[in-house]
Amino acid sequence: MAETSSKSKKRQRAGKDFLTTELPFKNRLKPDSVILQTLEPLVASSSSSSSSSAPSSASSSSKPLTLSDLSLSATCREVSDFSLSDVQSSIESLVLSITHSILSGQGFSFNVPSRAASNQLYVPELDRIVLRDKNTLRPFAHISSVRKSTITAKILSLIHQLCLKNIHVTKRDLFYTDVKLFQDQTQSDAVLDDVSCMLGCTRSSLNVIAAEKGVVVGRLVFSDNGDMIDCTKMGMGGKAIPPNIDRVGDMRSDALFILLVEKDAAYIRLAEDRFYNRFPCIIVTAKGQPDVATRLFLRKMKMELKLPVLALVDSDPYGLKILSVYGCGSKNMSYDSANLTTPDIKWLGIRPSDLDKYKIPEQCRLPMTEQDIKTGKDLLEEDFVKKNPGWVEELTLMVKTKQKAEIQALSSFGFQYLSEVYLPLKLQQQDWL
Amino acid sequence: MAETSSKSKKRQRAGKDFLTTELPFKNRLKPDSVILQTLEPLVASSSSSSSSSAPSSASSSSKPLTLSDLSLSATCREVSDFSLSDVQSSIESLVLSITHSILSGQGFSFNVPSRAASNQLYVPELDRIVLRDKNTLRPFAHISSVRKSTITAKILSLIHQLCLKNIHVTKRDLFYTDVKLFQDQTQSDAVLDDVSCMLGCTRSSLNVIAAEKGVVVGRLVFSDNGDMIDCTKMGMGGKAIPPNIDRVGDMRSDALFILLVEKDAAYIRLAEDRFYNRFPCIIVTAKGQPDVATRLFLRKMKMELKLPVLALVDSDPYGLKILSVYGCGSKNMSYDSANLTTPDIKWLGIRPSDLDKYKIPEQCRLPMTEQDIKTGKDLLEEDFVKKNPGWVEELTLMVKTKQKAEIQALSSFGFQYLSEVYLPLKLQQQDWL
């Protein structure tokens, strides 16, 4: 049988490993074809998961829950993608209404949504953080807000220019257009988010982008600014994720899942081994902290391709925190959580229980610092963790054992242990939470 | 005339700019076709530059100077690219000779090239830092070196395994194979460089790679691990530079120059504007500090395509330092400077003299800190700066005016000032040092 011969060939290779013993758990692996069969229903369920959880209430079976489904649209706010001409006309109407206000003797002020912590809300049904509807007045004719309202007017005028020109700029570019006024980039950055909220559109609609950081490789074809990109033909380096999601489109894939990887070392291993050819998948990483471009790209893949997302992060509080930013959003950009978050990300590994289960040697585990333990305990109080009993159990174990481990700790069993044993076994056992 | 009509169209576009005045210096720009004509001789001269400076001494007209041309090969050392089987057999001979030494009663010790600062030398003729030939004995039977010699033996055995498997791993992977022994990643990293020096091969020959950081876009076609990549069809995101240069090949280009950009904000601007279509070029950035993969990739482009490299960096001491790492190498990896450095990089901008020349507004210039000024003065003492009178002049001006500016400061004239005026004018005037 072809299966057996390819298996024995693999055994032979493993025998060459620098560890003289057989790789732990390798003998539990079934043939790839069997693992692939177990994965297929996953795609089917992922593409219809929202319809099964809310069979009749939602108008369209594939649409995720929204604020209005939960009757929250009056008390919470959310932005949406605007076309450039919509952004342009919103700015123009805003300016018109301010002119009216001035002419009618009511003065010049902006009514800006508050983005303070007290105005944030985690909604379990949506599994993400949203922004409540409190506003703050920013009058020009007041000593405490004259600067901020001037900055707001300036940012609005700059964005209006970007719409006319249809180009993208970075936050740093914005800052440099008037250093004297902004003084410090944090000030123009903050007002930029205010402007997004105020206009009710996403920050990407404003054509202001963050520097790109992420890369993607594997079973994905998409268009970047008109060029068709085949991510199976991107060598080992992969394709840099474009900074502007609005010029990304035409996504096609025959993958069974998306593998979201925290660090680039693990990404490189999987890219070189072309793991996506053995188990059809798309591999994506932001190389650490998730940036806006990678978050938008991941969401777009999940939404358009209807694939399950499995996350491979370090077994420490920051790994889980990173997972949560992809899944539920960050507080700073909660006004745009609907567009930035990817629902239903599964925690594949490295999970605290894996440390014993996969017999990761003591010397490859690291003791958690006081700060780590505090962050872990804080996470246990967060709603998005509490909601998932499996996550609570894992995190409790982490805080109890006071041990953490990086993905790379698997290298103690051989450099390819991750791609040849750990991940295939995880997939075979559908071992995710 | 077609030229005039396209020019007047551009004027019209510029008129829409958010600055009501005409863009400064835009009126000095000649038509693109004229600028392109002035650039063409540049390529010709770049591909034969080394032959003109040393018309008869070098054996091959296109080969750069080497240590042996300068009779330095006896007192300085240098590594070269090895094939995997060469690395494997060097390790095997090394181990054999150590076995011999043990059997003949002379004990077990490694003879390791010293990488201390006192063993570094800047060679003006080569315009890079090289390593002298001092060695240090690392005996196993000595309390001060028993750990380090054990680590060395372990790293050698790991590298030997990588050769057998023909896979690439990161430094972090290496560290995790024996945390108990290495204790700390800096220890395994340092010994890895020692092993490179000892075997006389480059670190990339060892199949140990650094995380990828750089991106490339523009008029370049190359192969990454067997896949052909066309960098004019990489959208706005560009192609991530592969971490392993040994799987990069088949470079082809119709560019006139390579534009090396320090920061990603400027890279994004140029990628979106498809600057490489207006002026045929290849645009590359490491997004800040140059990483090994980007340095190797830049050198490979320069060597294979014989194109001039023009650098666009911030006008501060760190911009020049970054330029120098690409050009002359870093002290830590001086043993491999021949492979890591790109000769003859031109300093295009932003140069200290540009601040007044291009009338960059006062508020977009930043005062240099004490540390900046000290770094600037230290650079003035470095041989690689002294060698270039133009650089000395610029750096002296910077230290004197105590002003610095980022590339993004050009945004004060409009977001596309960089791609529409500054760079074209620089090219037209051949204004680089």
PDB file of C-alpha atoms in Angstrom, chain A residues 213-218 230-241 264 267-274 276 283-285 287, chain B residues 168 209-216 222-227 229 234 238-245 247-248 293 297:
ATOM      1  CA  LYS A 213       3.964  43.425   9.634  1.00  0.00           C
ATOM      2  CA  GLY A 214       2.159  40.193   8.834  1.00  0.00           C
ATOM      3  CA  VAL A 215       2.891  37.498   6.267  1.00  0.00           C
ATOM      4  CA  VAL A 216       0.741  34.777   4.746  1.00  0.00           C
ATOM      5  CA  VAL A 217       1.581  31.560   2.938  1.00  0.00           C
ATOM      6  CA  GLY A 218      -0.342  28.453   1.856  1.00  0.00           C
ATOM      7  CA  ASP A 230      -0.939  32.712  -5.304  1.00  0.00           C
ATOM      8  CA  CYS A 231       0.287  32.063  -1.762  1.00  0.00           C
ATOM      9  CA  THR A 232       1.369  28.508  -2.562  1.00  0.00           C
ATOM     10  CA  LYS A 233       3.974  30.039  -4.856  1.00  0.00           C
ATOM     11  CA  MET A 234       5.529  32.484  -2.422  1.00  0.00           C
ATOM     12  CA  GLY A 235       8.561  30.353  -1.513  1.00  0.00           C
ATOM     13  CA  MET A 236       9.595  30.356   2.096  1.00  0.00           C
ATOM     14  CA  GLY A 237       9.302  34.068   2.640  1.00  0.00           C
ATOM     15  CA  GLY A 238       5.568  34.212   1.996  1.00  0.00           C
ATOM     16  CA  LYS A 239       3.553  37.232   0.920  1.00  0.00           C
ATOM     17  CA  ALA A 240       3.613  40.413   2.982  1.00  0.00           C
ATOM     18  CA  ILE A 241       0.046  41.211   4.090  1.00  0.00           C
ATOM     19  CA  ASP A 264       7.720  34.004  13.039  1.00  0.00           C
ATOM     20  CA  TYR A 267       5.857  30.321  10.805  1.00  0.00           C
ATOM     21  CA  ILE A 268       9.230  29.790   9.107  1.00  0.00           C
ATOM     22  CA  ARG A 269       9.297  26.129  10.151  1.00  0.00           C
ATOM     23  CA  LEU A 270       5.822  25.515   8.696  1.00  0.00           C
ATOM     24  CA  ALA A 271       6.537  27.518   5.539  1.00  0.00           C
ATOM     25  CA  GLU A 272       9.769  25.651   4.822  1.00  0.00           C
ATOM     26  CA  ASP A 273       8.160  22.282   5.449  1.00  0.00           C
ATOM     27  CA  ARG A 274       5.257  23.402   3.206  1.00  0.00           C
ATOM     28  CA  TYR A 276       0.033  23.470   3.842  1.00  0.00           C
ATOM     29  CA  ILE A 283      -0.712  29.969   7.505  1.00  0.00           C
ATOM     30  CA  VAL A 284      -0.676  33.542   8.774  1.00  0.00           C
ATOM     31  CA  THR A 285       1.329  35.457  11.378  1.00  0.00           C
ATOM     32  CA  LYS A 287       5.077  38.244  14.100  1.00  0.00           C
TER      33      LYS A 287
ATOM     34  CA  HIS B 168      16.604  25.741   8.162  1.00  0.00           C
ATOM     35  CA  ILE B 209      18.407  31.894   9.844  1.00  0.00           C
ATOM     36  CA  ALA B 210      17.103  35.046  11.409  1.00  0.00           C
ATOM     37  CA  ALA B 211      13.449  36.012  11.362  1.00  0.00           C
ATOM     38  CA  GLU B 212      12.516  37.808   8.158  1.00  0.00           C
ATOM     39  CA  LYS B 213      11.684  41.483   8.307  1.00  0.00           C
ATOM     40  CA  GLY B 214      12.338  43.043   4.930  1.00  0.00           C
ATOM     41  CA  VAL B 215      10.088  43.515   1.915  1.00  0.00           C
ATOM     42  CA  VAL B 216      10.820  44.168  -1.742  1.00  0.00           C
ATOM     43  CA  PHE B 222      13.570  36.115  -8.670  1.00  0.00           C
ATOM     44  CA  SER B 223      13.032  32.581  -7.438  1.00  0.00           C
ATOM     45  CA  ASP B 224      12.231  31.855  -3.773  1.00  0.00           C
ATOM     46  CA  ASN B 225      12.571  28.171  -2.921  1.00  0.00           C
ATOM     47  CA  GLY B 226      11.707  27.250  -6.505  1.00  0.00           C
ATOM     48  CA  ASP B 227       8.767  29.639  -6.956  1.00  0.00           C
ATOM     49  CA  ILE B 229       8.277  35.811  -7.963  1.00  0.00           C
ATOM     50  CA  MET B 234       3.035  42.056  -5.585  1.00  0.00           C
ATOM     51  CA  GLY B 238       5.263  43.634  -1.692  1.00  0.00           C
ATOM     52  CA  LYS B 239       7.098  40.352  -1.300  1.00  0.00           C
ATOM     53  CA  ALA B 240       8.519  39.351   2.077  1.00  0.00           C
ATOM     54  CA  ILE B 241      12.277  38.863   1.715  1.00  0.00           C
ATOM     55  CA  PRO B 242      13.038  35.154   2.266  1.00  0.00           C
ATOM     56  CA  PRO B 243      14.962  34.314   5.446  1.00  0.00           C
ATOM     57  CA  ASN B 244      17.269  31.876   3.616  1.00  0.00           C
ATOM     58  CA  ILE B 245      19.323  33.451   0.858  1.00  0.00           C
ATOM     59  CA  ARG B 247      17.185  29.346  -1.855  1.00  0.00           C
ATOM     60  CA  VAL B 248      17.012  32.694  -3.672  1.00  0.00           C
ATOM     61  CA  ALA B 293      18.256  38.431   5.429  1.00  0.00           C
ATOM     62  CA  PHE B 297      19.323  40.035  -0.365  1.00  0.00           C
TER      63      PHE B 297
END
